[in-house]
Short mmCIF file of C-alpha atoms and ligand atoms in Angstrom, two decimals:
data_model
loop_
_atom_site.label_atom_id
_atom_site.label_comp_id
_atom_site.label_asym_id
_atom_site.label_seq_id
_atom_site.Cartn_x
_atom_site.Cartn_y
_atom_site.Cartn_z
CA MET E 1 132.82 169.50 138.63
CA ALA E 2 136.45 168.85 137.64
CA HIS E 3 135.75 165.14 137.75
CA SER E 4 132.39 165.23 136.12
CA LEU E 5 133.71 165.50 132.54
CA PRO E 6 135.96 162.41 132.67
CA SER E 7 133.25 160.51 134.53
CA SER E 8 130.68 161.49 131.88
CA ARG E 9 133.22 160.43 129.22
CA PHE E 10 133.57 157.19 131.09
CA SER E 11 129.74 156.81 131.07
CA VAL E 12 129.68 157.40 127.32
CA PHE E 13 132.48 154.83 126.95
CA LEU E 14 130.53 152.35 129.09
CA PHE E 15 127.37 153.12 127.13
CA CYS E 16 129.20 152.41 123.85
CA ILE E 17 130.59 149.13 125.21
CA LEU E 18 127.12 148.13 126.35
CA LEU E 19 125.69 149.09 122.98
CA LEU E 20 128.34 147.01 121.20
CA LEU E 21 127.67 144.05 123.48
CA LEU E 22 123.96 144.44 122.86
CA ILE E 23 124.45 144.55 119.08
CA SER E 24 126.77 141.56 119.10
CA SER E 25 124.47 139.60 121.41
CA SER E 26 121.49 140.40 119.18
CA THR E 27 123.56 139.20 116.22
CA VAL E 28 124.29 136.04 118.14
CA SER E 29 120.67 135.60 119.03
CA GLY E 30 119.82 136.35 115.38
CA ALA E 31 122.20 133.61 114.37
CA ARG E 32 120.63 131.39 116.97
CA LEU E 33 117.26 132.17 115.49
CA GLY E 34 118.66 131.21 112.12
CA ASN E 35 120.05 128.01 113.55
CA ALA E 36 116.79 127.33 115.29
CA ARG E 37 115.05 127.64 111.95
CA LEU E 38 117.55 125.25 110.41
CA THR E 39 117.04 122.89 113.30
CA ASP E 40 113.29 123.24 112.81
CA SER E 41 113.47 122.33 109.16
CA SER E 42 115.87 119.46 109.77
CA SER E 43 113.58 118.17 112.49
CA ILE E 44 110.75 118.38 109.96
CA ARG E 45 112.92 116.21 107.76
CA ARG E 46 113.60 113.93 110.67
CA ILE E 47 109.94 113.19 111.27
CA LEU E 48 109.96 111.16 108.04
CA LEU E 49 110.44 107.43 108.43
CA ASN E 50 114.18 107.06 108.75
CA ASN E 51 114.86 104.00 106.57
CA GLY E 52 116.39 105.80 103.59
CA LEU E 53 113.97 104.20 101.11
CA GLY E 54 111.49 105.61 98.61
CA LEU E 55 113.48 108.72 97.66
CA THR E 56 111.51 108.38 94.42
CA PRO E 57 108.17 106.51 94.20
CA GLN E 58 108.46 102.73 94.27
CA MET E 59 108.26 100.85 90.96
CA GLY E 60 107.58 97.20 90.35
CA TRP E 61 104.76 94.67 90.15
CA ASN E 62 102.08 93.38 92.52
CA SER E 63 99.97 90.25 92.14
CA TRP E 64 96.58 91.55 93.32
CA ASN E 65 94.99 93.51 90.46
CA HIS E 66 95.31 90.68 87.96
CA PHE E 67 95.58 87.46 89.94
CA HIS E 68 93.84 88.13 93.26
CA CYS E 69 94.23 84.92 95.29
CA ASN E 70 95.33 82.77 92.33
CA ILE E 71 99.04 83.01 93.04
CA ASN E 72 101.82 80.45 93.42
CA GLU E 73 105.61 80.34 93.40
CA THR E 74 105.88 79.42 89.71
CA LEU E 75 103.87 82.49 88.72
CA ILE E 76 106.04 84.74 90.87
CA LYS E 77 109.26 83.28 89.45
CA GLU E 78 108.01 83.61 85.88
CA THR E 79 107.00 87.19 86.62
CA ALA E 80 110.50 87.95 87.91
CA ASP E 81 111.95 86.35 84.75
CA ALA E 82 109.65 88.42 82.52
CA MET E 83 110.45 91.62 84.40
CA VAL E 84 114.10 91.19 83.47
CA SER E 85 113.76 89.74 79.96
CA SER E 86 111.22 92.39 78.90
CA GLY E 87 113.57 95.21 79.86
CA LEU E 88 111.07 96.56 82.43
CA ALA E 89 113.48 95.90 85.32
CA ALA E 90 116.14 98.04 83.64
CA LEU E 91 113.62 100.90 83.48
CA GLY E 92 113.27 100.84 87.26
CA TYR E 93 110.47 98.32 87.91
CA THR E 94 112.38 96.43 90.56
CA TYR E 95 109.93 95.24 93.24
CA ILE E 96 108.16 91.89 92.80
CA ASN E 97 105.41 92.05 95.42
CA LEU E 98 103.18 89.25 96.64
CA ASP E 99 99.77 90.38 97.79
CA ASP E 100 97.15 88.54 99.87
CA CYS E 101 96.79 84.71 99.99
CA TRP E 102 100.40 83.53 100.20
CA GLY E 103 100.04 81.84 103.62
CA GLU E 104 98.23 79.17 105.57
CA LEU E 105 95.09 80.07 107.53
CA ASN E 106 96.77 79.47 110.89
CA ARG E 107 100.13 80.21 112.52
CA ASP E 108 102.39 77.33 113.54
CA ALA E 109 102.82 76.17 117.14
CA GLN E 110 105.42 78.93 117.73
CA GLY E 111 103.05 81.58 116.41
CA ASN E 112 104.89 82.05 113.10
CA LEU E 113 103.23 82.83 109.79
CA VAL E 114 103.43 79.80 107.48
CA PRO E 115 103.74 79.88 103.66
CA LYS E 116 100.86 78.02 102.00
CA ALA E 117 102.20 74.52 101.33
CA SER E 118 100.02 73.84 98.27
CA THR E 119 101.07 77.01 96.38
CA PHE E 120 104.43 78.01 97.90
CA PRO E 121 105.93 74.58 98.69
CA SER E 122 109.54 75.86 98.57
CA GLY E 123 108.76 78.54 101.13
CA ILE E 124 109.05 82.31 100.93
CA LYS E 125 112.79 82.49 101.66
CA ALA E 126 113.56 80.40 98.58
CA LEU E 127 111.27 82.60 96.50
CA ALA E 128 112.86 85.80 97.79
CA ASP E 129 116.29 84.29 97.02
CA TYR E 130 115.16 83.59 93.46
CA VAL E 131 113.86 87.14 93.00
CA HIS E 132 117.12 88.54 94.42
CA SER E 133 119.15 86.32 92.09
CA LYS E 134 117.48 88.20 89.21
CA GLY E 135 118.67 91.52 90.64
CA LEU E 136 115.16 92.38 91.84
CA MET E 137 113.62 93.14 95.23
CA PHE E 138 110.99 91.05 96.97
CA GLY E 139 107.82 92.36 98.65
CA ILE E 140 105.16 90.71 100.78
CA TYR E 141 101.73 91.50 102.21
CA ALA E 142 100.36 91.40 105.75
CA ASP E 143 97.44 92.90 107.63
CA ALA E 144 97.20 95.21 110.64
CA GLY E 145 94.24 93.28 112.04
CA THR E 146 93.38 89.73 113.06
CA GLN E 147 92.95 88.39 109.49
CA THR E 148 93.89 89.51 105.99
CA CYS E 149 91.15 90.83 103.69
CA SER E 150 90.78 87.49 101.88
CA LYS E 151 90.21 85.86 105.28
CA THR E 152 92.68 83.14 104.27
CA MET E 153 95.63 84.23 106.43
CA PRO E 154 96.23 85.49 109.96
CA GLY E 155 96.73 89.23 110.55
CA SER E 156 99.75 90.65 112.36
CA LEU E 157 97.94 92.54 115.12
CA GLY E 158 99.75 91.59 118.34
CA TYR E 159 102.45 89.76 116.33
CA GLU E 160 104.16 92.79 114.83
CA GLU E 161 107.69 92.09 116.09
CA GLN E 162 107.55 88.38 115.42
CA ASP E 163 106.25 88.86 111.89
CA ALA E 164 108.71 91.65 111.08
CA LYS E 165 111.55 89.35 112.17
CA THR E 166 110.12 86.52 110.06
CA PHE E 167 109.97 88.80 107.01
CA ALA E 168 113.54 89.98 107.64
CA SER E 169 114.75 86.38 107.96
CA TRP E 170 113.11 85.55 104.63
CA GLY E 171 114.86 88.46 102.90
CA VAL E 172 111.74 90.59 102.40
CA ASP E 173 112.45 94.11 101.08
CA TYR E 174 108.94 95.60 101.09
CA LEU E 175 105.80 95.20 103.19
CA LYS E 176 102.30 96.22 102.13
CA TYR E 177 100.23 96.41 105.33
CA ASP E 178 96.45 96.14 104.94
CA ASN E 179 93.60 97.14 107.25
CA CYS E 180 91.03 94.31 107.42
CA ALA E 181 89.63 92.76 110.64
CA ASN E 182 91.09 95.70 112.53
CA THR E 183 88.87 95.32 115.65
CA GLY E 184 88.00 99.03 115.46
CA ILE E 185 91.37 100.21 116.79
CA SER E 186 92.60 103.32 114.96
CA PRO E 187 95.26 102.77 112.28
CA LYS E 188 97.21 105.52 114.06
CA GLU E 189 97.74 102.99 116.86
CA ARG E 190 98.22 99.81 114.81
CA TYR E 191 100.50 100.96 111.97
CA PRO E 192 103.27 102.60 114.05
CA LYS E 193 103.81 99.25 115.81
CA MET E 194 104.70 97.50 112.57
CA SER E 195 106.78 100.48 111.44
CA LYS E 196 108.86 100.22 114.61
CA ALA E 197 109.07 96.44 114.34
CA LEU E 198 110.38 96.71 110.76
CA LEU E 199 112.98 99.28 111.81
CA SER E 200 114.32 96.90 114.46
CA SER E 201 113.95 93.74 112.35
CA GLY E 202 117.57 93.79 111.20
CA ARG E 203 116.66 94.40 107.56
CA THR E 204 115.80 97.58 105.67
CA ILE E 205 112.19 97.13 104.58
CA PHE E 206 110.06 99.55 102.56
CA PHE E 207 106.79 100.15 104.45
CA SER E 208 103.63 100.67 102.38
CA LEU E 209 100.54 101.52 104.44
CA CYS E 210 97.17 100.43 103.08
CA GLU E 211 94.42 101.79 105.32
CA TRP E 212 92.51 103.06 102.26
CA GLY E 213 92.79 106.74 103.25
CA ASN E 214 90.32 106.17 106.09
CA GLU E 215 91.97 108.43 108.65
CA ASP E 216 93.72 110.91 106.33
CA PRO E 217 97.07 109.09 106.53
CA ALA E 218 98.87 111.87 104.63
CA THR E 219 98.63 113.87 107.87
CA TRP E 220 100.32 111.25 110.10
CA ALA E 221 101.86 108.48 107.99
CA PRO E 222 105.01 110.26 106.68
CA SER E 223 106.77 109.49 109.97
CA ILE E 224 105.70 105.85 109.80
CA GLY E 225 105.82 104.66 106.22
CA ASN E 226 107.22 105.27 102.74
CA SER E 227 103.78 105.43 101.14
CA TRP E 228 100.15 105.32 102.17
CA ARG E 229 97.01 104.53 100.23
CA THR E 230 94.78 107.59 99.94
CA THR E 231 91.73 105.74 98.59
CA GLY E 232 89.78 102.51 98.49
CA ASP E 233 90.65 99.97 95.80
CA ILE E 234 91.12 100.99 92.19
CA LYS E 235 89.08 99.06 89.62
CA ASP E 236 89.86 98.37 86.00
CA ASN E 237 87.43 100.97 84.65
CA TRP E 238 87.48 104.64 83.70
CA ASP E 239 85.06 105.92 86.36
CA ARG E 240 86.90 104.35 89.26
CA MET E 241 90.35 105.25 87.93
CA THR E 242 89.41 108.93 87.51
CA SER E 243 87.71 109.07 90.90
CA VAL E 244 90.77 107.60 92.62
CA ALA E 245 92.99 110.14 90.82
CA ASP E 246 90.84 113.00 92.13
CA GLN E 247 90.72 111.69 95.70
CA ASN E 248 94.49 111.33 95.73
CA ASP E 249 95.03 114.82 94.27
CA LYS E 250 93.68 116.42 97.46
CA TRP E 251 96.78 115.28 99.39
CA ALA E 252 99.41 116.44 96.88
CA SER E 253 101.20 118.82 99.23
CA TYR E 254 102.01 115.98 101.67
CA ALA E 255 104.14 113.96 99.25
CA GLN E 256 107.91 114.27 99.33
CA PRO E 257 111.00 112.12 98.81
CA GLY E 258 110.72 109.20 101.21
CA SER E 259 106.95 109.36 101.61
CA TRP E 260 104.32 109.24 98.90
CA ASN E 261 100.57 109.32 98.40
CA ASP E 262 99.38 106.03 96.90
CA PRO E 263 96.23 106.04 94.73
CA ASP E 264 96.63 102.24 94.32
CA MET E 265 98.32 100.03 91.78
CA LEU E 266 98.21 100.26 88.01
CA GLU E 267 95.47 98.57 85.97
CA VAL E 268 97.28 99.22 82.67
CA GLY E 269 97.10 96.05 80.57
CA ASN E 270 94.24 94.37 82.40
CA GLY E 271 91.73 94.95 79.60
CA GLY E 272 89.00 97.06 81.20
CA MET E 273 89.98 100.42 79.69
CA THR E 274 90.85 101.67 76.22
CA THR E 275 94.45 102.41 75.25
CA GLU E 276 93.86 106.16 75.62
CA GLU E 277 92.30 105.64 79.05
CA TYR E 278 95.30 103.57 80.13
CA ARG E 279 97.63 106.24 78.72
CA SER E 280 95.81 108.81 80.88
CA HIS E 281 95.99 106.49 83.90
CA PHE E 282 99.75 106.01 83.48
CA SER E 283 100.42 109.69 82.74
CA ILE E 284 98.48 110.98 85.73
CA TRP E 285 100.00 108.38 88.09
CA SER E 286 103.46 109.38 86.87
CA LEU E 287 102.81 113.10 87.23
CA ALA E 288 101.28 112.59 90.69
CA LYS E 289 104.40 110.77 91.91
CA ALA E 290 102.30 107.68 92.59
CA PRO E 291 103.91 104.28 93.05
CA LEU E 292 104.23 102.65 89.63
CA LEU E 293 103.30 99.09 90.52
CA ILE E 294 102.30 97.17 87.42
CA GLY E 295 99.14 95.12 88.00
CA CYS E 296 98.83 93.04 84.83
CA ASP E 297 100.28 89.69 83.77
CA ILE E 298 103.67 90.74 82.47
CA ARG E 299 104.42 87.22 81.18
CA SER E 300 101.98 87.75 78.31
CA ILE E 301 101.94 91.49 77.84
CA ASP E 302 100.78 92.96 74.50
CA SER E 303 102.78 95.52 72.54
CA VAL E 304 100.40 98.41 73.28
CA THR E 305 100.71 97.85 77.04
CA PHE E 306 104.47 97.67 76.64
CA GLU E 307 104.53 100.96 74.79
CA LEU E 308 102.73 102.58 77.74
CA LEU E 309 104.70 101.01 80.60
CA ARG E 310 108.07 101.45 78.92
CA ASN E 311 107.88 105.18 78.17
CA LYS E 312 111.18 106.38 79.63
CA GLU E 313 110.29 110.08 79.53
CA VAL E 314 107.03 109.54 81.41
CA ILE E 315 108.80 107.35 83.97
CA ALA E 316 111.45 110.08 84.34
CA VAL E 317 108.73 112.53 85.40
CA ASN E 318 107.61 110.07 88.08
CA GLN E 319 111.18 109.46 89.24
CA ASP E 320 112.32 113.10 89.10
CA LYS E 321 114.53 113.80 92.11
CA LEU E 322 112.67 116.96 93.11
CA GLY E 323 109.83 114.71 94.27
CA VAL E 324 106.98 117.22 94.07
CA GLN E 325 103.57 115.71 93.32
CA GLY E 326 101.97 117.27 90.24
CA LYS E 327 98.32 118.20 90.62
CA LYS E 328 95.21 119.47 88.89
CA VAL E 329 95.84 123.17 88.29
CA LYS E 330 92.92 124.03 86.02
CA LYS E 331 89.51 122.59 85.23
CA ASP E 332 87.07 123.78 82.60
CA GLY E 333 84.23 121.27 82.68
CA ASP E 334 85.75 117.98 81.56
CA LEU E 335 88.93 119.63 80.28
CA GLU E 336 91.75 119.61 82.77
CA VAL E 337 95.35 120.73 83.10
CA TRP E 338 97.55 118.88 85.60
CA ALA E 339 101.08 120.09 86.27
CA GLY E 340 103.99 120.00 88.66
CA PRO E 341 107.57 121.25 88.95
CA LEU E 342 110.58 119.13 88.04
CA THR E 343 114.32 119.55 88.62
CA ASP E 344 116.18 122.26 86.63
CA ASN E 345 113.14 124.59 86.63
CA ARG E 346 111.30 122.30 84.25
CA VAL E 347 107.55 121.71 84.47
CA ALA E 348 105.60 118.55 83.69
CA VAL E 349 102.15 119.07 82.19
CA VAL E 350 99.25 116.80 81.30
CA LEU E 351 96.35 118.08 79.20
CA TRP E 352 93.51 115.68 80.03
CA ASN E 353 90.17 115.43 78.27
CA ARG E 354 87.74 113.64 80.55
CA GLY E 355 84.75 114.45 78.32
CA SER E 356 83.05 112.36 75.66
CA SER E 357 84.20 114.30 72.57
CA SER E 358 87.46 115.61 71.21
CA ALA E 359 88.36 119.12 72.39
CA ASN E 360 91.10 121.72 72.43
CA ILE E 361 92.86 122.23 75.77
CA THR E 362 95.19 125.12 76.59
CA ALA E 363 97.66 125.47 79.43
CA TYR E 364 98.81 129.07 79.87
CA TRP E 365 102.22 129.55 81.41
CA SER E 366 100.46 131.36 84.28
CA ASP E 367 98.44 128.16 84.95
CA ILE E 368 101.60 126.14 85.44
CA GLY E 369 103.79 128.53 87.39
CA LEU E 370 105.76 130.17 84.54
CA LYS E 371 105.96 133.84 83.57
CA PRO E 372 104.08 134.42 80.25
CA SER E 373 107.25 135.84 78.65
CA THR E 374 109.31 132.73 79.41
CA VAL E 375 110.63 131.12 76.23
CA CYS E 376 110.50 127.35 76.57
CA ASP E 377 111.24 124.16 74.72
CA VAL E 378 108.32 121.76 74.86
CA GLN E 379 108.83 118.05 74.70
CA ASP E 380 105.80 115.87 73.91
CA LEU E 381 106.39 112.69 75.93
CA TRP E 382 104.01 110.45 73.97
CA ALA E 383 104.57 111.79 70.44
CA HIS E 384 108.33 111.89 71.13
CA SER E 385 108.67 115.29 69.48
CA THR E 386 110.05 118.64 70.57
CA GLU E 387 108.85 122.16 69.79
CA LEU E 388 111.41 124.89 70.32
CA SER E 389 110.93 128.45 71.60
CA VAL E 390 107.33 128.35 72.75
CA GLN E 391 105.92 131.31 74.67
CA ASP E 392 102.92 131.95 76.91
CA GLN E 393 100.80 128.87 76.22
CA LEU E 394 100.51 125.33 75.01
CA SER E 395 97.40 124.04 73.20
CA ALA E 396 96.45 120.69 71.79
CA GLN E 397 93.47 118.89 70.37
CA VAL E 398 92.85 115.99 72.74
CA ASP E 399 90.55 113.03 72.02
CA SER E 400 87.89 111.85 74.44
CA HIS E 401 89.44 110.26 77.58
CA ALA E 402 92.92 110.84 76.12
CA CYS E 403 95.74 113.06 77.33
CA ARG E 404 98.90 114.76 76.09
CA MET E 405 101.92 114.89 78.34
CA TYR E 406 104.85 117.31 78.16
CA THR E 407 107.90 118.53 79.91
CA ILE E 408 108.50 122.24 79.51
CA THR E 409 112.06 123.53 79.76
CA PRO E 410 112.69 127.28 80.07
CA GLN E 411 115.55 128.24 77.72
C1 GAL K 1 92.50 95.28 99.97
C2 GAL K 1 93.61 96.10 99.38
C3 GAL K 1 93.95 95.51 98.03
C4 GAL K 1 94.38 94.09 98.20
C5 GAL K 1 93.31 93.29 98.91
C6 GAL K 1 93.75 91.89 99.27
O1 GAL K 1 92.17 95.77 101.23
O2 GAL K 1 93.20 97.44 99.27
O3 GAL K 1 94.95 96.28 97.39
O4 GAL K 1 95.58 94.05 98.91
O5 GAL K 1 92.92 93.94 100.12
O6 GAL K 1 92.78 91.17 99.93
#
């Protein structure tokens, strides 16, 4: 009995030590859990293509929408000249991208792609050097099948490493990779091969996937490329442009810095839509963090097209560092509100009238993720005006097929 008290004290002491150890070990395991979560999120980040490019959507020009196969080295050089002299380059339009039809039908005896002698007699390296000498970046086009879509050039299927090395040796900065003559093999098998080949080509090359959204690339392409087409080809008309915008909208949550949904290149300035339709096209593409690749002839651009393509505030929404794709948040028949968050708690909003007559459109703060009581300054990005201390809602009369675009800044 005499010893039982100290021994029971000793048990209590031991119990306390054990308890302390248990608490500290659970803290440690809690910390581990925290670390594990951090590791999880950083590994989520790591599954993006690790080439450091596309932290904001790519901007530049591509030959296809306006010129199709009618391209040659003089046109590309003049386009690079115009990009700089017009001031577009200084606004961020830095890629000059060749599309289909730049090469000969067959590879050479060593299996290399060959620039088309009749249209690119100086070769692609000389052209890329010229583009670089203007302070711009140079992009090219290839196909993840046996032939390109124009059927005038070989595809890269089975030649991924060789072609990636060729592109790197020419000084290519950007590859658009198309999906024709694909022999029925899934893009999920064909595109990663080129992605890997580019990464080990010795040059940092932006990778733009173009499999037309066939196999929901948003769900697998972020680890492979910097952008992926979500749709078939855009056309220079209102119906197709709006349909492409809607198809792309579905994938909004998959976009992030380094990897973007691509609803195809701009038709602004090609003549098939009205000015207001082009304004809507450019506004929605900007809000949706789409690539801003000009698709018209910038050597002979008219002043209205310039006014659209050179809107700094609209471009700033596209290039906002937060990198969250804006989306359709409200639809009342043909009247739509599209919105998305920007850095510094700001919100970008587009009021879009897709109907055939003028109408009033309202975005309530609750539609666009703001508390109704929030007092905001509203900047109209096309009228270049600012309204101070606005609360609860924003309304505007919007013409048929036109839009209004704003950034909203809580005070
Ligand atoms: C299509 C592609 C277009 C253009 C064209 C060239 O598949 O979507 O953007 O590149 O091929 O032939």
